[in-house]
Amino acid sequence: MTDPGPIRCFLVALALLAFATCGPAVAQESPPTPPEDVGPPVPAEDKGAEPPPISSPTAPSTAPEVKQVAPAALPPLPNPSDPKLAARELFARKLEPARLPARAVGGYADGCLAGAVALPTEGPTWQVMRLSRNRNWGHPSLIRFLERYAAKATQAAHWPGLLIGDLSQPRGGPALSGHASHQVGLDVDVWLTPMKDHPLSREEREIFWATNFVAADGKEVDRKLWTAGQAAVIRQAALDPDVERIFVNAAIKKELCQKAGSDRSWLHKVRPWYRHQDHLHIRLRCPPGNPDCKPQPAPSSEEGCGKELDFWFTEGVLHPKPPSGPVRQLTMANLPAECRKVLNAP
């Protein structure tokens, strides 16, 4: 009789691969674990960055079928006033910004956004990806930053342009998938894959995947893929005075430390964080005139290339255990009271 063991293992592996590629049927990807609940301890200043996401824009084994390229309304909630309802369910159902003066309210991982402005889906030096997510909204200061940054970064990297990932939802707040932060319109993901030399169609923007620039062991960048262009794009973001911190994979931070040269003044803004093998996560400081924006402590002035970086290459970080227990979901009670006004505004 044929040993069923290998067959059983193959079927289990196939099922796991299908789940990882397609995700649950009810959402694009599973909700992330809140930063304070995930993995080994990290420097307090970096709390509120992205936890390890369940999925990534890095290419899967097969391209997904395009089913939706425009934001779609979600079904009505049976009891939207339920105090136990996850706030992400409410904010995800708002397809337009609140018609209020522009304000970032609360913290990067527990806040909302009034008066959001949309980043145009195409510009002279950028294209926005994953338009079906409707997450190209930001505080006006973020939109202004991206317009100037895209021009400078592409010139420095000699790229045709940048591919822009998620900013925030129209009213900020928690999202159904992908992020714990990005809630106040001051965070943006920028792919480390250069823009093509032609505009991508809406359909292509759903199935074109970012490149993983980290080697399989997680300790180095992939030498076959990494170029000076990726480093230039990160450095250019760090040079902008409105940028407070940038999150990248630790292997990318290590590469920047080794190749920075004599000007190392910008390295302290670049912070290692889980995943982020294919993009940089840029975070702006709270802009002037936004008293309800909750700032983070400024990043350390140390460049972060010594023992602090070594931590990220320990076994527990490179191969973290899966989170135990249920994922904590923010409710409206966990957000600033002003966020209810933002949510209910016309």
Coordinates of C-alpha atoms in Angstrom, one line a residue:
M1 CA 0.0 0.0 0.0
T2 CA 1.2 3.5 -0.8
D3 CA 2.3 5.5 2.2
P4 CA -0.4 8.2 2.6
G5 CA 2.0 10.5 4.6
P6 CA 3.6 12.4 1.7
I7 CA 0.2 12.8 0.0
R8 CA -1.4 14.1 3.1
C9 CA 1.5 16.6 3.6
F10 CA 1.2 17.7 0.0
L11 CA -2.5 18.4 0.3
V12 CA -2.1 20.3 3.6
A13 CA 0.7 22.4 2.0
L14 CA -1.5 23.1 -1.0
A15 CA -4.4 24.2 1.2
L16 CA -2.1 26.6 3.1
L17 CA -0.7 28.0 -0.1
A18 CA -4.2 28.7 -1.4
F19 CA -5.2 30.4 1.8
A20 CA -2.1 32.6 1.9
T21 CA -2.6 33.6 -1.7
C22 CA -6.3 34.2 -1.7
G23 CA -7.1 35.1 1.9
P24 CA -10.4 34.7 3.6
A25 CA -13.5 35.1 1.4
V26 CA -14.8 38.0 3.4
A27 CA -11.8 40.3 3.2
Q28 CA -8.7 41.0 1.2
E29 CA -6.5 39.9 4.1
S30 CA -6.8 39.1 7.7
P31 CA -6.6 41.9 10.3
P32 CA -3.2 42.6 11.7
T33 CA -2.3 42.2 15.3
P34 CA -1.9 45.5 17.2
P35 CA 1.7 46.6 17.5
E36 CA 1.8 46.3 21.3
D37 CA 0.7 42.7 21.1
V38 CA 3.0 41.3 18.5
G39 CA 6.4 39.7 18.6
P40 CA 9.4 40.5 20.9
P41 CA 9.7 43.9 22.5
V42 CA 10.8 46.8 20.3
P43 CA 11.9 50.3 21.0
A44 CA 9.0 52.3 22.5
E45 CA 9.5 55.1 20.0
D46 CA 8.5 52.8 17.1
K47 CA 5.2 51.6 18.7
G48 CA 2.4 52.4 16.3
A49 CA 4.3 51.3 13.2
E50 CA 3.0 48.4 11.2
P51 CA 2.8 45.0 12.8
P52 CA 3.7 41.9 10.7
P53 CA 0.9 42.0 8.1
I54 CA -0.7 38.8 7.0
S55 CA -0.1 39.5 3.4
S56 CA 2.1 41.7 1.3
P57 CA 2.2 43.2 -2.1
T58 CA 5.1 41.0 -2.9
A59 CA 4.3 38.6 -5.8
P60 CA 2.5 35.4 -5.0
S61 CA 3.0 32.2 -7.0
T62 CA 0.1 33.1 -9.3
A63 CA -1.5 36.4 -10.1
P64 CA -5.0 36.9 -8.6
E65 CA -8.1 37.3 -10.8
V66 CA -9.2 40.9 -11.0
K67 CA -12.7 41.2 -9.6
Q68 CA -13.0 44.8 -8.5
V69 CA -11.0 47.9 -9.6
A70 CA -13.2 50.6 -8.2
P71 CA -14.2 51.2 -4.5
A72 CA -17.4 49.3 -3.8
A73 CA -20.0 50.0 -1.1
L74 CA -20.1 47.4 1.6
P75 CA -23.5 46.0 2.8
P76 CA -25.3 47.9 5.5
L77 CA -24.5 46.9 9.1
P78 CA -27.4 45.4 11.1
N79 CA -26.6 47.4 14.2
P80 CA -24.1 50.2 13.5
S81 CA -24.7 51.7 17.0
D82 CA -23.5 48.6 18.7
P83 CA -20.7 49.8 21.1
K84 CA -18.9 46.5 20.7
L85 CA -18.7 46.9 16.9
A86 CA -15.2 47.2 15.5
A87 CA -14.6 50.8 14.4
R88 CA -13.0 49.5 11.2
E89 CA -16.4 48.3 10.0
L90 CA -17.8 51.9 10.3
F91 CA -14.8 53.7 8.7
A92 CA -14.6 51.3 5.8
R93 CA -18.1 52.1 4.8
K94 CA -17.3 55.8 4.3
L95 CA -16.3 56.3 0.7
E96 CA -16.0 60.1 0.8
P97 CA -14.1 62.4 3.2
A98 CA -15.8 64.3 6.0
R99 CA -16.6 67.8 4.8
L100 CA -14.8 69.5 7.7
P101 CA -11.6 71.5 8.0
A102 CA -8.5 69.3 7.5
R103 CA -7.4 67.8 10.9
A104 CA -5.5 64.8 12.0
V105 CA -7.2 63.5 15.1
G106 CA -5.6 61.2 17.6
G107 CA -2.6 58.8 17.2
Y108 CA -1.3 57.1 14.1
A109 CA -2.8 53.8 15.2
D110 CA -5.9 55.1 17.0
G111 CA -7.3 58.2 15.3
C112 CA -9.2 59.5 12.3
L113 CA -8.9 62.2 9.6
A114 CA -11.2 65.1 8.8
G115 CA -11.1 67.1 5.6
A116 CA -9.0 64.5 3.7
V117 CA -7.6 65.3 0.3
A118 CA -7.2 62.6 -2.4
L119 CA -3.8 62.1 -4.0
P120 CA -4.5 62.1 -7.8
T121 CA -4.2 58.5 -9.0
E122 CA -1.6 59.7 -11.6
G123 CA 0.9 62.5 -11.5
P124 CA 4.0 63.5 -13.4
T125 CA 6.2 61.2 -11.3
W126 CA 3.8 58.8 -9.6
Q127 CA 1.0 56.3 -10.0
V128 CA -1.3 55.1 -7.2
M129 CA -1.7 51.3 -6.9
R130 CA -4.6 49.2 -5.6
L131 CA -7.3 51.7 -6.5
S132 CA -10.0 49.4 -5.4
R133 CA -9.0 49.9 -1.8
N134 CA -9.9 53.7 -1.9
R135 CA -6.9 54.5 0.3
N136 CA -5.3 57.4 -1.6
W137 CA -6.6 59.9 0.9
G138 CA -4.4 62.0 3.3
H139 CA -4.0 65.2 5.2
P140 CA -3.2 68.1 2.9
S141 CA 0.4 68.1 4.3
L142 CA 0.9 64.5 3.2
I143 CA -0.4 65.3 -0.3
R144 CA 2.0 68.2 -0.6
F145 CA 4.8 66.1 0.6
L146 CA 4.2 63.4 -1.9
E147 CA 4.0 65.8 -4.8
R148 CA 7.4 67.2 -4.0
Y149 CA 9.0 64.0 -2.8
A150 CA 8.0 62.0 -5.9
A151 CA 9.8 64.5 -8.1
K152 CA 12.9 64.6 -6.0
A153 CA 13.1 60.9 -5.4
T154 CA 12.7 59.9 -9.0
Q155 CA 15.3 62.4 -10.1
A156 CA 17.7 61.0 -7.4
A157 CA 17.0 57.4 -8.3
H158 CA 16.8 57.9 -12.1
W159 CA 13.4 56.3 -12.2
P160 CA 10.4 57.1 -14.3
G161 CA 8.4 57.6 -11.2
L162 CA 7.1 56.1 -7.9
L163 CA 4.4 53.5 -7.3
I164 CA 2.3 54.7 -4.3
G165 CA 0.6 52.2 -2.0
D166 CA -1.8 53.0 0.8
L167 CA -2.3 56.4 2.4
S168 CA -5.5 56.4 4.5
Q169 CA -9.2 55.8 4.1
P170 CA -11.4 58.8 3.2
R171 CA -12.0 59.5 7.0
G172 CA -8.9 57.7 8.2
G173 CA -9.6 55.4 11.1
P174 CA -8.9 51.6 11.4
A175 CA -9.0 49.7 8.1
L176 CA -10.5 46.2 7.4
S177 CA -7.1 44.9 6.3
G178 CA -3.5 45.6 6.0
H179 CA -2.6 48.2 8.6
A180 CA -2.7 49.1 12.3
S181 CA -1.6 52.6 11.6
H182 CA -2.4 54.8 8.6
Q183 CA -5.3 56.3 10.6
V184 CA -4.7 60.0 10.6
G185 CA -3.6 60.7 7.0
L186 CA 0.1 61.1 7.8
D187 CA 1.4 57.6 6.7
V188 CA 2.1 56.4 3.2
D189 CA 3.6 53.2 1.7
V190 CA 5.9 53.7 -1.3
W191 CA 6.9 50.7 -3.3
L192 CA 10.6 50.0 -3.8
T193 CA 9.7 48.8 -7.3
P194 CA 10.2 51.6 -9.9
M195 CA 7.2 52.8 -11.9
K196 CA 7.0 51.5 -15.4
D197 CA 7.7 53.9 -18.3
H198 CA 4.0 53.9 -19.2
P199 CA 0.8 54.4 -17.2
L200 CA -0.7 51.2 -15.8
S201 CA -4.3 50.5 -16.3
R202 CA -6.6 50.2 -13.3
E203 CA -6.7 46.4 -13.8
E204 CA -2.9 46.3 -14.0
R205 CA -2.6 48.2 -10.7
E206 CA -4.6 45.4 -9.0
I207 CA -2.4 42.5 -10.2
F208 CA 1.1 44.1 -10.6
W209 CA 3.1 43.0 -7.6
A210 CA 5.9 44.7 -5.7
T211 CA 9.3 43.1 -5.5
N212 CA 10.7 41.5 -2.4
F213 CA 14.2 43.0 -2.0
V214 CA 15.3 40.9 1.0
A215 CA 17.2 37.6 0.7
A216 CA 15.5 34.3 1.8
D217 CA 17.4 34.2 5.1
G218 CA 16.1 37.7 6.1
K219 CA 19.6 38.9 6.9
E220 CA 20.7 40.7 3.7
V221 CA 19.1 42.4 0.8
D222 CA 18.9 40.4 -2.4
R223 CA 22.0 41.4 -4.3
K224 CA 20.4 40.4 -7.6
L225 CA 17.6 42.9 -7.2
W226 CA 18.8 45.7 -4.9
T227 CA 20.3 48.8 -6.6
A228 CA 21.4 52.3 -5.6
G229 CA 18.0 53.5 -6.8
Q230 CA 16.2 51.9 -3.8
A231 CA 18.6 53.5 -1.4
A232 CA 18.2 56.9 -3.1
V233 CA 14.4 56.7 -2.8
I234 CA 14.7 56.0 1.0
R235 CA 17.4 58.7 1.6
Q236 CA 15.4 61.3 -0.3
A237 CA 12.4 60.7 2.0
A238 CA 14.6 60.9 5.1
L239 CA 16.0 64.3 4.0
D240 CA 12.5 65.9 4.0
P241 CA 12.0 67.9 7.2
D242 CA 8.3 66.9 7.5
V243 CA 9.3 63.2 7.7
E244 CA 9.6 62.0 11.2
R245 CA 10.4 58.3 10.6
I246 CA 10.6 55.7 7.9
F247 CA 10.0 52.0 8.4
V248 CA 11.8 49.4 6.3
N249 CA 12.9 45.8 6.8
A250 CA 15.9 45.3 9.0
A251 CA 18.0 43.9 6.1
I252 CA 17.3 47.1 4.2
K253 CA 18.4 49.2 7.1
K254 CA 21.5 47.1 7.4
E255 CA 22.3 47.8 3.8
L256 CA 21.8 51.5 4.2
C257 CA 24.1 51.5 7.2
Q258 CA 26.8 49.8 5.3
K259 CA 26.6 51.9 2.2
A260 CA 25.6 55.4 3.5
G261 CA 29.0 56.9 3.1
S262 CA 30.1 60.1 4.8
D263 CA 26.6 61.7 5.1
R264 CA 24.9 59.6 7.7
S265 CA 22.8 62.4 9.2
W266 CA 19.5 60.9 7.8
L267 CA 19.9 57.3 9.0
H268 CA 18.3 57.9 12.4
K269 CA 15.0 58.4 10.7
V270 CA 15.0 55.0 9.1
R271 CA 13.7 52.4 11.6
P272 CA 13.7 48.6 11.2
W273 CA 10.4 46.9 11.4
Y274 CA 8.7 43.6 10.6
R275 CA 8.1 42.7 7.0
H276 CA 8.5 45.8 4.8
Q277 CA 10.7 43.9 2.3
D278 CA 9.1 45.6 -0.7
H279 CA 8.2 49.1 0.4
L280 CA 9.1 51.9 2.7
H281 CA 6.5 53.3 5.1
I282 CA 6.9 57.0 5.5
R283 CA 5.4 58.8 8.5
L284 CA 5.1 62.6 8.7
R285 CA 5.2 64.5 12.0
C286 CA 2.0 66.1 13.3
P287 CA 1.6 69.3 11.2
P288 CA 1.2 72.7 12.7
G289 CA -2.3 73.8 13.5
N290 CA -3.4 70.2 14.3
P291 CA -3.7 70.3 18.1
D292 CA -5.7 67.0 18.2
C293 CA -2.9 65.1 16.5
K294 CA -1.1 62.9 19.0
P295 CA 2.6 62.9 18.2
Q296 CA 5.1 60.2 18.8
P297 CA 8.4 60.8 20.6
A298 CA 11.0 61.9 18.1
P299 CA 13.2 59.1 16.9
S300 CA 16.6 58.7 18.6
S301 CA 19.4 60.9 17.2
E302 CA 21.6 57.8 17.0
E303 CA 21.9 56.3 13.5
G304 CA 20.7 52.9 14.7
C305 CA 23.4 50.8 13.0
G306 CA 24.8 49.0 16.0
K307 CA 23.4 46.7 18.7
E308 CA 20.0 48.1 18.3
L309 CA 20.0 46.7 14.7
D310 CA 21.4 43.4 15.8
F311 CA 18.3 42.7 17.7
W312 CA 16.3 42.4 14.5
F313 CA 18.5 39.4 13.3
T314 CA 17.8 37.2 16.4
E315 CA 16.0 34.0 15.9
G316 CA 12.8 35.2 17.7
V317 CA 12.5 38.1 15.3
L318 CA 13.5 36.3 12.1
H319 CA 11.1 33.5 12.9
P320 CA 8.5 34.9 15.2
K321 CA 5.8 32.7 16.8
P322 CA 2.3 33.3 15.5
P323 CA 0.3 35.5 17.9
S324 CA -1.8 33.7 20.4
G325 CA -5.4 34.6 21.4
P326 CA -7.9 36.8 19.6
V327 CA -6.9 39.9 17.7
R328 CA -7.9 43.1 19.6
Q329 CA -10.2 45.3 17.5
L330 CA -10.6 49.0 18.2
T331 CA -14.1 50.2 18.9
M332 CA -15.3 53.8 18.7
A333 CA -14.7 54.0 22.5
N334 CA -10.9 53.4 21.8
L335 CA -10.7 56.5 19.5
P336 CA -10.9 60.2 20.4
A337 CA -14.4 61.4 20.9
E338 CA -13.9 63.8 18.0
C339 CA -13.7 60.8 15.6
R340 CA -17.4 60.2 16.1
K341 CA -18.1 63.6 14.7
V342 CA -15.7 62.9 11.8
L343 CA -17.5 59.6 11.1
N344 CA -21.0 61.1 11.2
A345 CA -20.2 64.3 9.3
P346 CA -21.7 64.8 5.8

